[in-house]
Amino acid sequence: MATPQSNDENVVVIKKYANRRLYDTESSSYITLDRLAQMVRQKRDFKVIDAKSGEDITHSVLTQIIMDEEARGTTLLPVNFLRQLIGMYGDQMQSFVPQYLEASLDTLQRNQSQFRDAMSGALAANPLAEMTRRNMEMFTAAASGMRPAAKETPAPEAPKSELAELRAQLAEMQKKLDKLGG
């Protein structure tokens, strides 16, 4: 979970011991996976190392946090998405998937407030179509080895008839998402 502006001085080292306990070297205390999840949400940069081998096991610990969240019933990853993701292992495009997913989530986070407004009906444009278009641009750029230039273009205003149609489409998409998630 490296951030672009992070450096090794700001990275908190968490040691994981054989007894599965996690030790925060910054606070000199044992912590839980829930505390690590809080650190992620607070955008604190950390790495988890195996206390015995010194191996960086951050990836597997973050995956465990996701599994724990999903097991609690906070499902963020629909079954169909998980199947597609598993299907990408061993595929020619496997090496592009991490970059694509990271870029897509970065875009979603940058547009989060717009997305929330759109979901509550406050925006007249269809931000989902725009985000899909940008995601496809990023995927195409990743596949060709280039990074896309960031575009922050506002969506054009839609006439009222288009607005009603877009809202109906958005409602239909939400129904489909609800079916996929459940």
Coordinates of N, CA, C and O in Angstrom, one line a residue:
M1 N 0.8 -1.2 0.0 CA 0.0 0.0 0.0 C 0.9 1.2 0.0 O 0.7 2.1 0.8
A2 N 1.8 1.3 -0.9 CA 2.7 2.4 -1.0 C 1.9 3.6 -1.6 O 1.1 3.5 -2.4
T3 N 2.2 4.8 -1.0 CA 1.6 6.0 -1.5 C 2.7 6.7 -2.3 O 3.9 6.6 -2.0
P4 N 2.3 7.5 -3.3 CA 3.3 8.1 -4.1 C 4.3 9.0 -3.4 O 5.5 9.1 -3.7
Q5 N 3.9 9.7 -2.3 CA 4.8 10.6 -1.6 C 5.4 10.0 -0.4 O 6.1 10.6 0.3
S6 N 5.2 8.7 -0.2 CA 5.8 8.1 1.0 C 7.2 7.8 0.8 O 7.7 7.6 -0.3
N7 N 7.9 7.8 1.9 CA 9.3 7.3 1.9 C 9.5 6.4 3.1 O 8.7 6.3 3.9
D8 N 10.7 5.7 3.1 CA 10.9 4.7 4.1 C 10.8 5.3 5.5 O 10.5 4.5 6.5
E9 N 11.1 6.6 5.7 CA 11.1 7.2 7.1 C 9.6 7.2 7.6 O 9.4 7.1 8.8
N10 N 8.6 7.3 6.7 CA 7.3 7.4 7.2 C 6.5 6.1 7.2 O 5.4 6.1 7.6
V11 N 7.2 5.0 6.9 CA 6.6 3.7 6.8 C 6.7 3.1 8.2 O 7.7 2.9 8.8
V12 N 5.5 2.8 8.8 CA 5.5 2.1 10.1 C 5.7 0.6 9.8 O 5.1 0.0 9.0
V13 N 6.6 0.1 10.6 CA 7.0 -1.4 10.5 C 6.1 -2.1 11.5 O 6.1 -1.8 12.7
I14 N 5.4 -3.1 11.0 CA 4.6 -4.0 11.8 C 5.3 -5.4 11.8 O 5.5 -5.9 10.7
K15 N 5.6 -6.0 12.9 CA 6.2 -7.3 12.9 C 5.1 -8.3 13.2 O 4.4 -8.1 14.2
K16 N 5.1 -9.4 12.5 CA 4.2 -10.5 12.7 C 4.9 -11.7 13.2 O 5.9 -12.2 12.6
Y17 N 4.5 -12.1 14.4 CA 5.2 -13.2 15.1 C 4.6 -14.5 14.8 O 3.4 -14.6 14.3
A18 N 5.3 -15.6 15.1 CA 4.8 -17.0 14.8 C 3.4 -17.2 15.5 O 2.6 -18.0 15.0
N19 N 3.2 -16.6 16.6 CA 1.9 -16.8 17.3 C 0.8 -15.9 16.7 O -0.3 -15.8 17.3
R20 N 1.0 -15.3 15.5 CA 0.1 -14.5 14.8 C -0.2 -13.2 15.3 O -1.0 -12.4 14.9
R21 N 0.6 -12.8 16.4 CA 0.4 -11.4 16.9 C 1.2 -10.4 16.1 O 2.3 -10.7 15.6
L22 N 0.6 -9.2 16.0 CA 1.2 -8.1 15.3 C 1.7 -7.1 16.2 O 1.0 -6.6 17.1
Y23 N 3.0 -6.7 16.0 CA 3.6 -5.7 16.9 C 4.0 -4.5 16.1 O 4.7 -4.5 15.1
D24 N 3.4 -3.3 16.6 CA 3.6 -2.0 15.9 C 4.9 -1.5 16.5 O 4.9 -1.1 17.7
T25 N 5.9 -1.3 15.7 CA 7.2 -0.8 16.2 C 7.2 0.7 16.5 O 8.0 1.2 17.3
E26 N 6.2 1.4 15.9 CA 6.1 2.8 16.2 C 5.5 3.1 17.6 O 6.1 3.9 18.3
S27 N 4.5 2.4 17.9 CA 3.8 2.6 19.2 C 4.3 1.6 20.3 O 3.9 1.7 21.4
S28 N 5.2 0.7 19.9 CA 5.7 -0.4 20.8 C 4.6 -1.1 21.5 O 4.6 -1.2 22.7
S29 N 3.6 -1.5 20.7 CA 2.5 -2.3 21.3 C 2.0 -3.3 20.3 O 2.2 -3.1 19.1
Y30 N 1.2 -4.3 20.8 CA 0.6 -5.3 19.9 C -0.7 -4.7 19.4 O -1.4 -3.9 20.1
I31 N -1.0 -5.0 18.2 CA -2.2 -4.4 17.5 C -3.0 -5.6 16.9 O -2.5 -6.7 16.8
T32 N -4.2 -5.2 16.4 CA -5.0 -6.2 15.7 C -5.1 -5.9 14.2 O -4.7 -4.8 13.8
L33 N -5.7 -6.8 13.5 CA -6.0 -6.6 12.1 C -7.0 -5.4 11.9 O -6.8 -4.6 11.0
D34 N -7.9 -5.3 12.9 CA -8.8 -4.1 12.8 C -8.0 -2.8 12.9 O -8.4 -1.8 12.3
R35 N -7.0 -2.8 13.8 CA -6.2 -1.6 13.9 C -5.5 -1.3 12.6 O -5.3 -0.1 12.1
L36 N -5.0 -2.3 11.9 CA -4.3 -2.1 10.6 C -5.3 -1.6 9.6 O -5.0 -0.7 8.8
A37 N -6.5 -2.1 9.6 CA -7.6 -1.6 8.7 C -7.8 -0.1 9.0 O -8.0 0.7 8.0
Q38 N -7.8 0.3 10.2 CA -8.0 1.7 10.6 C -6.8 2.5 10.0 O -7.0 3.6 9.5
M39 N -5.6 2.0 10.1 CA -4.4 2.7 9.6 C -4.5 2.9 8.1 O -4.2 3.9 7.5
V40 N -5.1 1.9 7.4 CA -5.3 2.0 5.9 C -6.2 3.1 5.7 O -6.0 4.0 4.8
R41 N -7.4 3.1 6.4 CA -8.4 4.2 6.2 C -7.8 5.6 6.5 O -8.3 6.6 5.9
Q42 N -6.9 5.6 7.4 CA -6.2 6.9 7.8 C -5.1 7.2 6.8 O -4.4 8.2 7.0
K43 N -4.9 6.4 5.8 CA -3.8 6.5 4.8 C -2.4 6.5 5.5 O -1.5 7.2 5.0
R44 N -2.3 5.8 6.6 CA -1.0 5.6 7.2 C -0.2 4.5 6.4 O -0.8 3.5 6.1
D45 N 1.0 4.7 6.1 CA 1.8 3.8 5.3 C 2.5 2.8 6.2 O 3.2 3.3 7.2
F46 N 2.3 1.6 6.0 CA 3.0 0.6 6.8 C 3.4 -0.6 6.0 O 2.9 -0.8 4.9
K47 N 4.3 -1.4 6.6 CA 4.6 -2.7 5.9 C 4.7 -3.7 7.1 O 5.1 -3.4 8.2
V48 N 4.3 -4.9 6.7 CA 4.3 -6.0 7.7 C 5.4 -7.0 7.3 O 5.4 -7.4 6.2
I49 N 6.2 -7.2 8.3 CA 7.3 -8.2 8.0 C 7.2 -9.4 9.0 O 6.7 -9.2 10.1
D50 N 7.6 -10.5 8.5 CA 7.6 -11.7 9.3 C 8.8 -11.5 10.3 O 9.9 -11.3 9.9
A51 N 8.5 -11.6 11.6 CA 9.6 -11.3 12.6 C 10.7 -12.3 12.5 O 11.9 -12.0 12.8
K52 N 10.4 -13.6 12.1 CA 11.5 -14.6 12.0 C 12.3 -14.5 10.8 O 13.6 -14.4 10.8
S53 N 11.7 -14.4 9.6 CA 12.4 -14.4 8.3 C 12.7 -13.0 7.8 O 13.6 -12.9 6.9
G54 N 12.0 -12.0 8.3 CA 12.3 -10.7 7.7 C 11.6 -10.4 6.4 O 11.7 -9.4 5.8
E55 N 10.8 -11.4 5.9 CA 10.1 -11.3 4.7 C 8.9 -10.3 4.8 O 8.2 -10.2 5.8
D56 N 8.7 -9.5 3.7 CA 7.6 -8.6 3.6 C 6.4 -9.3 3.3 O 6.2 -9.9 2.3
I57 N 5.4 -9.4 4.3 CA 4.2 -10.1 4.1 C 3.0 -9.2 4.1 O 1.8 -9.6 4.4
T58 N 3.2 -7.9 3.7 CA 2.1 -6.9 3.7 C 1.0 -7.4 2.9 O -0.2 -7.3 3.2
H59 N 1.3 -7.9 1.7 CA 0.2 -8.3 0.7 C -0.7 -9.3 1.3 O -2.0 -9.2 1.3
S60 N -0.2 -10.3 2.0 CA -1.0 -11.4 2.5 C -1.8 -10.9 3.7 O -3.0 -11.3 3.9
V61 N -1.2 -10.0 4.5 CA -2.0 -9.4 5.7 C -3.1 -8.5 5.2 O -4.2 -8.6 5.7
L62 N -2.9 -7.7 4.2 CA -4.0 -6.9 3.6 C -5.1 -7.8 3.0 O -6.3 -7.5 3.2
T63 N -4.7 -8.8 2.4 CA -5.7 -9.8 1.8 C -6.5 -10.4 3.0 O -7.7 -10.6 2.8
Q64 N -5.8 -10.7 4.1 CA -6.5 -11.2 5.2 C -7.6 -10.2 5.8 O -8.7 -10.6 6.2
I65 N -7.2 -9.0 5.8 CA -8.1 -7.9 6.3 C -9.4 -7.9 5.4 O -10.5 -7.8 5.9
I66 N -9.1 -8.0 4.1 CA -10.3 -8.0 3.1 C -11.1 -9.2 3.4 O -12.4 -9.1 3.5
M67 N -10.5 -10.4 3.6 CA -11.3 -11.6 3.8 C -12.1 -11.5 5.1 O -13.3 -11.9 5.2
D68 N -11.5 -10.9 6.2 CA -12.2 -10.7 7.4 C -13.4 -9.8 7.2 O -14.5 -10.0 7.8
E69 N -13.2 -8.7 6.5 CA -14.3 -7.7 6.3 C -15.4 -8.4 5.5 O -16.6 -8.3 5.8
E70 N -15.1 -9.2 4.5 CA -16.1 -9.9 3.7 C -16.8 -10.9 4.5 O -18.0 -11.1 4.4
A71 N -16.1 -11.6 5.4 CA -16.7 -12.6 6.3 C -17.7 -12.0 7.3 O -18.7 -12.7 7.7
R72 N -17.5 -10.7 7.6 CA -18.4 -10.1 8.6 C -19.7 -9.6 7.9 O -20.6 -9.1 8.5
G73 N -19.8 -9.9 6.6 CA -21.0 -9.5 5.9 C -20.9 -8.1 5.2 O -21.8 -7.7 4.5
T74 N -19.8 -7.5 5.3 CA -19.5 -6.2 4.6 C -19.0 -6.6 3.2 O -17.8 -6.4 2.9
T75 N -19.9 -7.1 2.3 CA -19.4 -7.5 1.0 C -19.2 -6.4 0.1 O -20.1 -5.6 -0.2
L76 N -18.0 -6.2 -0.4 CA -17.6 -5.1 -1.3 C -17.4 -5.7 -2.7 O -17.5 -5.1 -3.7
L77 N -17.0 -7.0 -2.7 CA -16.6 -7.7 -3.9 C -17.6 -8.7 -4.3 O -17.8 -9.7 -3.7
P78 N -18.4 -8.4 -5.4 CA -19.4 -9.3 -5.9 C -18.8 -10.6 -6.3 O -17.7 -10.7 -6.8
V79 N -19.6 -11.7 -6.2 CA -19.1 -13.0 -6.6 C -18.7 -13.0 -8.1 O -17.6 -13.6 -8.4
N80 N -19.4 -12.4 -8.9 CA -19.0 -12.3 -10.4 C -17.6 -11.7 -10.6 O -16.8 -12.2 -11.3
F81 N -17.4 -10.6 -9.8 CA -16.1 -9.9 -9.9 C -15.0 -10.9 -9.4 O -13.9 -11.0 -10.1
L82 N -15.2 -11.6 -8.3 CA -14.2 -12.5 -7.8 C -13.9 -13.6 -8.8 O -12.8 -14.0 -9.0
R83 N -15.0 -14.1 -9.4 CA -14.8 -15.1 -10.5 C -13.9 -14.6 -11.6 O -13.0 -15.3 -12.1
Q84 N -14.2 -13.4 -12.1 CA -13.5 -12.8 -13.2 C -12.0 -12.6 -12.7 O -11.1 -12.8 -13.5
L85 N -11.8 -12.1 -11.5 CA -10.5 -11.9 -11.0 C -9.7 -13.2 -11.0 O -8.5 -13.2 -11.5
I86 N -10.3 -14.2 -10.5 CA -9.6 -15.5 -10.4 C -9.3 -16.0 -11.8 O -8.2 -16.6 -12.1
G87 N -10.2 -15.8 -12.7 CA -10.0 -16.2 -14.1 C -8.8 -15.5 -14.8 O -8.3 -16.0 -15.7
M88 N -8.4 -14.3 -14.3 CA -7.3 -13.6 -14.8 C -6.0 -14.1 -14.5 O -5.0 -13.9 -15.1
Y89 N -5.9 -15.0 -13.4 CA -4.6 -15.6 -13.0 C -4.2 -16.5 -14.1 O -5.0 -17.3 -14.6
G90 N -3.0 -16.4 -14.5 CA -2.4 -17.2 -15.6 C -2.7 -16.7 -17.0 O -2.2 -17.2 -18.0
D91 N -3.6 -15.7 -17.1 CA -3.9 -15.2 -18.4 C -2.8 -14.2 -18.9 O -2.0 -13.7 -18.1
Q92 N -2.8 -14.0 -20.2 CA -1.8 -13.1 -20.7 C -1.8 -11.7 -20.1 O -0.9 -11.0 -20.0
M93 N -3.0 -11.3 -19.8 CA -3.3 -9.9 -19.3 C -3.0 -9.8 -17.8 O -3.1 -8.7 -17.2
Q94 N -2.6 -10.9 -17.1 CA -2.4 -10.9 -15.7 C -1.5 -9.8 -15.2 O -1.8 -9.1 -14.2
S95 N -0.5 -9.5 -15.9 CA 0.5 -8.5 -15.4 C -0.1 -7.1 -15.5 O 0.3 -6.2 -14.8
F96 N -1.2 -6.9 -16.3 CA -1.8 -5.5 -16.4 C -2.9 -5.3 -15.4 O -3.3 -4.2 -15.1
V97 N -3.4 -6.4 -14.8 CA -4.6 -6.3 -13.9 C -4.3 -5.5 -12.7 O -5.1 -4.6 -12.4
P98 N -3.2 -5.7 -12.0 CA -2.9 -4.8 -10.8 C -2.9 -3.3 -11.1 O -3.5 -2.5 -10.4
Q99 N -2.2 -3.0 -12.2 CA -2.1 -1.6 -12.6 C -3.5 -1.0 -12.9 O -3.8 0.1 -12.5
Y100 N -4.2 -1.8 -13.6 CA -5.6 -1.4 -14.1 C -6.5 -1.2 -12.9 O -7.2 -0.2 -12.7
L101 N -6.5 -2.1 -12.0 CA -7.3 -2.1 -10.8 C -6.9 -0.9 -9.9 O -7.8 -0.1 -9.4
E102 N -5.6 -0.7 -9.7 CA -5.2 0.4 -8.9 C -5.5 1.8 -9.5 O -6.0 2.7 -8.8
A103 N -5.4 1.9 -10.8 CA -5.7 3.1 -11.5 C -7.2 3.4 -11.5 O -7.7 4.5 -11.3
S104 N -8.0 2.3 -11.6 CA -9.5 2.4 -11.5 C -9.9 2.9 -10.2 O -10.8 3.8 -10.0
L105 N -9.3 2.3 -9.1 CA -9.7 2.7 -7.8 C -9.2 4.1 -7.4 O -9.9 4.9 -6.8
D106 N -8.1 4.5 -8.0 CA -7.6 5.9 -7.8 C -8.6 6.9 -8.4 O -8.9 7.9 -7.8
T107 N -9.1 6.5 -9.6 CA -10.0 7.4 -10.3 C -11.3 7.4 -9.5 O -11.9 8.5 -9.3
L108 N -11.8 6.3 -9.0 CA -13.0 6.3 -8.2 C -12.9 7.1 -7.0 O -13.8 7.9 -6.7
Q109 N -11.7 7.1 -6.3 CA -11.5 7.9 -5.1 C -11.5 9.4 -5.5 O -12.0 10.2 -4.7
R110 N -10.9 9.7 -6.6 CA -10.8 11.1 -7.0 C -12.2 11.6 -7.3 O -12.5 12.8 -7.1
N111 N -13.1 10.8 -7.8 CA -14.4 11.2 -8.2 C -15.5 10.8 -7.2 O -16.7 10.8 -7.5
Q112 N -15.1 10.4 -6.0 CA -16.0 9.9 -5.0 C -17.1 10.9 -4.7 O -18.3 10.4 -4.6
S113 N -16.8 12.1 -4.5 CA -17.9 13.0 -4.1 C -18.9 13.2 -5.3 O -20.1 13.3 -5.1
Q114 N -18.4 13.3 -6.5 CA -19.2 13.4 -7.7 C -20.1 12.1 -7.8 O -21.3 12.2 -8.1
F115 N -19.5 11.0 -7.5 CA -20.2 9.7 -7.6 C -21.3 9.7 -6.6 O -22.5 9.3 -6.9
R116 N -21.0 10.1 -5.4 CA -22.1 10.1 -4.3 C -23.2 11.0 -4.7 O -24.4 10.7 -4.5
D117 N -22.9 12.2 -5.2 CA -23.9 13.2 -5.7 C -24.8 12.5 -6.8 O -26.0 12.7 -6.8
A118 N -24.1 11.9 -7.7 CA -24.9 11.3 -8.8 C -25.8 10.2 -8.3 O -26.9 10.1 -8.8
M119 N -25.3 9.4 -7.4 CA -26.2 8.3 -6.9 C -27.4 8.8 -6.1 O -28.4 8.2 -6.1
S120 N -27.3 10.0 -5.6 CA -28.4 10.6 -4.9 C -29.3 11.4 -5.8 O -30.2 12.1 -5.4
G121 N -28.9 11.5 -7.1 CA -29.7 12.2 -8.1 C -29.4 13.6 -8.2 O -30.1 14.4 -8.9
A122 N -28.3 14.1 -7.7 CA -28.0 15.5 -7.7 C -27.3 16.0 -9.0 O -27.4 17.1 -9.3
L123 N -26.7 15.0 -9.7 CA -26.1 15.4 -11.0 C -26.9 15.1 -12.2 O -27.6 14.1 -12.2
A124 N -26.9 15.9 -13.2 CA -27.7 15.7 -14.4 C -27.0 14.8 -15.4 O -27.6 14.2 -16.3
A125 N -25.7 14.6 -15.3 CA -24.9 13.8 -16.2 C -24.8 12.4 -15.7 O -25.2 12.1 -14.6
N126 N -24.3 11.5 -16.6 CA -24.1 10.1 -16.2 C -22.7 9.9 -15.9 O -21.9 9.6 -16.8
P127 N -22.3 10.0 -14.6 CA -20.9 9.8 -14.2 C -20.4 8.4 -14.4 O -19.2 8.2 -14.6
L128 N -21.2 7.4 -14.3 CA -20.8 6.0 -14.5 C -20.3 5.8 -15.9 O -19.2 5.1 -16.0
A129 N -20.9 6.3 -16.9 CA -20.5 6.2 -18.3 C -19.1 6.9 -18.4 O -18.2 6.3 -19.1
E130 N -19.0 8.1 -17.8 CA -17.7 8.8 -17.9 C -16.6 8.0 -17.2 O -15.5 7.9 -17.7
M131 N -16.9 7.5 -16.0 CA -15.9 6.7 -15.3 C -15.5 5.5 -16.1 O -14.3 5.1 -16.1
T132 N -16.5 4.8 -16.7 CA -16.2 3.6 -17.5 C -15.3 4.0 -18.7 O -14.3 3.3 -19.0
R133 N -15.6 5.1 -19.3 CA -14.8 5.6 -20.4 C -13.3 5.8 -20.0 O -12.4 5.4 -20.6
R134 N -13.2 6.5 -18.8 CA -11.8 6.8 -18.3 C -11.1 5.5 -17.9 O -9.9 5.3 -18.2
N135 N -11.8 4.5 -17.3 CA -11.2 3.2 -17.0 C -10.7 2.5 -18.2 O -9.7 1.9 -18.2
M136 N -11.5 2.5 -19.3 CA -11.1 1.9 -20.5 C -9.9 2.5 -21.1 O -9.0 1.9 -21.6
E137 N -9.8 3.9 -21.0 CA -8.6 4.6 -21.5 C -7.4 4.1 -20.7 O -6.3 3.9 -21.2
M138 N -7.6 4.0 -19.4 CA -6.4 3.6 -18.5 C -6.0 2.2 -18.8 O -4.8 1.9 -18.9
F139 N -7.0 1.3 -19.0 CA -6.7 -0.1 -19.3 C -5.9 -0.2 -20.7 O -4.9 -0.9 -20.8
T140 N -6.4 0.6 -21.7 CA -5.8 0.6 -23.0 C -4.3 1.1 -22.8 O -3.4 0.5 -23.4
A141 N -4.2 2.2 -22.1 CA -2.9 2.8 -21.9 C -1.9 1.8 -21.1 O -0.8 1.6 -21.5
A142 N -2.5 1.1 -20.1 CA -1.7 0.1 -19.4 C -1.3 -1.0 -20.3 O -0.1 -1.5 -20.2
A143 N -2.2 -1.5 -21.1 CA -1.9 -2.6 -22.0 C -0.8 -2.2 -23.1 O 0.0 -3.0 -23.5
S144 N -0.7 -0.9 -23.4 CA 0.3 -0.5 -24.3 C 1.5 0.1 -23.6 O 2.5 0.5 -24.3
G145 N 1.6 0.0 -22.3 CA 2.7 0.4 -21.5 C 2.8 1.9 -21.2 O 3.9 2.3 -20.8
M146 N 1.8 2.6 -21.5 CA 1.8 4.1 -21.3 C 0.9 4.4 -20.1 O -0.1 3.7 -19.9
R147 N 1.1 5.5 -19.5 CA 0.2 6.0 -18.4 C -0.6 7.1 -19.0 O -0.1 8.0 -19.6
P148 N -2.0 7.1 -18.8 CA -2.8 8.2 -19.4 C -2.6 9.5 -18.7 O -2.3 9.5 -17.5
A149 N -2.8 10.5 -19.4 CA -2.8 11.9 -18.8 C -4.1 12.1 -18.1 O -5.1 11.7 -18.5
A150 N -3.9 12.7 -16.9 CA -5.1 12.9 -16.1 C -6.0 13.9 -16.7 O -5.5 15.0 -17.1
K151 N -7.3 13.6 -16.9 CA -8.2 14.6 -17.4 C -9.3 14.9 -16.4 O -9.9 14.0 -15.8
E152 N -9.5 16.1 -16.1 CA -10.5 16.5 -15.2 C -11.5 17.4 -15.9 O -11.6 18.6 -15.7
T153 N -12.2 16.8 -16.9 CA -13.2 17.5 -17.6 C -14.6 17.3 -17.0 O -15.0 16.2 -16.7
P154 N -15.3 18.4 -16.8 CA -16.6 18.3 -16.2 C -17.6 17.7 -17.3 O -17.4 17.9 -18.4
A155 N -18.5 17.0 -16.8 CA -19.5 16.3 -17.7 C -20.4 17.4 -18.2 O -20.8 18.4 -17.4
P156 N -20.8 17.3 -19.5 CA -21.7 18.4 -20.0 C -23.1 18.2 -19.4 O -23.5 17.2 -19.0
E157 N -23.9 19.3 -19.4 CA -25.2 19.3 -18.9 C -26.1 18.6 -19.9 O -26.0 18.7 -21.1
A158 N -27.1 17.8 -19.3 CA -28.0 17.1 -20.2 C -29.4 17.7 -20.1 O -29.8 18.2 -19.1
P159 N -30.1 17.7 -21.3 CA -31.4 18.2 -21.3 C -32.3 17.4 -20.3 O -32.0 16.2 -20.0
K160 N -33.5 17.9 -19.9 CA -34.3 17.3 -18.9 C -34.8 15.9 -19.4 O -34.9 15.0 -18.5
S161 N -35.1 15.7 -20.7 CA -35.5 14.4 -21.1 C -34.4 13.4 -21.0 O -34.6 12.2 -20.7
E162 N -33.2 13.8 -21.3 CA -32.0 12.9 -21.2 C -31.8 12.6 -19.7 O -31.4 11.5 -19.3
L163 N -32.1 13.6 -18.8 CA -31.9 13.4 -17.4 C -32.8 12.3 -16.9 O -32.4 11.4 -16.2
A164 N -34.1 12.3 -17.3 CA -35.0 11.3 -16.9 C -34.6 9.9 -17.4 O -34.6 8.9 -16.7
E165 N -34.1 9.9 -18.6 CA -33.6 8.6 -19.2 C -32.4 8.1 -18.5 O -32.3 6.9 -18.2
L166 N -31.5 9.0 -18.2 CA -30.3 8.6 -17.4 C -30.6 8.1 -16.0 O -30.0 7.1 -15.6
R167 N -31.5 8.8 -15.4 CA -31.9 8.3 -14.0 C -32.6 6.9 -14.1 O -32.3 6.1 -13.3
A168 N -33.4 6.7 -15.2 CA -34.0 5.3 -15.3 C -32.9 4.3 -15.6 O -32.9 3.2 -15.0
Q169 N -31.9 4.7 -16.4 CA -30.8 3.7 -16.7 C -30.0 3.5 -15.4 O -29.6 2.4 -15.1
L170 N -29.8 4.5 -14.6 CA -29.0 4.4 -13.4 C -29.8 3.5 -12.4 O -29.2 2.6 -11.8
A171 N -31.1 3.6 -12.3 CA -31.9 2.8 -11.5 C -31.8 1.3 -11.9 O -31.7 0.4 -11.1
E172 N -31.9 1.1 -13.3 CA -31.8 -0.2 -13.8 C -30.4 -0.9 -13.5 O -30.3 -2.0 -13.1
M173 N -29.3 0.0 -13.6 CA -28.0 -0.5 -13.3 C -27.9 -0.9 -11.8 O -27.3 -1.9 -11.5
Q174 N -28.5 -0.1 -11.0 CA -28.5 -0.4 -9.5 C -29.2 -1.7 -9.2 O -28.7 -2.5 -8.4
K175 N -30.3 -2.0 -9.9 CA -31.0 -3.3 -9.8 C -30.1 -4.4 -10.2 O -30.0 -5.4 -9.5
K176 N -29.4 -4.2 -11.3 CA -28.5 -5.3 -11.7 C -27.3 -5.5 -10.7 O -26.9 -6.6 -10.5
L177 N -26.8 -4.4 -10.2 CA -25.7 -4.5 -9.2 C -26.2 -5.2 -8.0 O -25.5 -6.0 -7.4
D178 N -27.4 -4.9 -7.6 CA -28.0 -5.5 -6.4 C -28.1 -7.0 -6.6 O -27.9 -7.8 -5.7
K179 N -28.5 -7.4 -7.8 CA -28.6 -8.9 -8.1 C -27.3 -9.5 -8.1 O -27.1 -10.6 -7.6
L180 N -26.3 -8.8 -8.7 CA -24.9 -9.4 -8.7 C -24.3 -9.6 -7.3 O -23.7 -10.5 -7.0
G181 N -24.6 -8.6 -6.5 CA -24.1 -8.6 -5.1 C -24.8 -9.6 -4.2 O -24.2 -10.0 -3.2
G182 N -26.0 -9.9 -4.5 CA -26.7 -10.8 -3.6 C -26.8 -12.2 -4.0 O -26.5 -13.1 -4.2

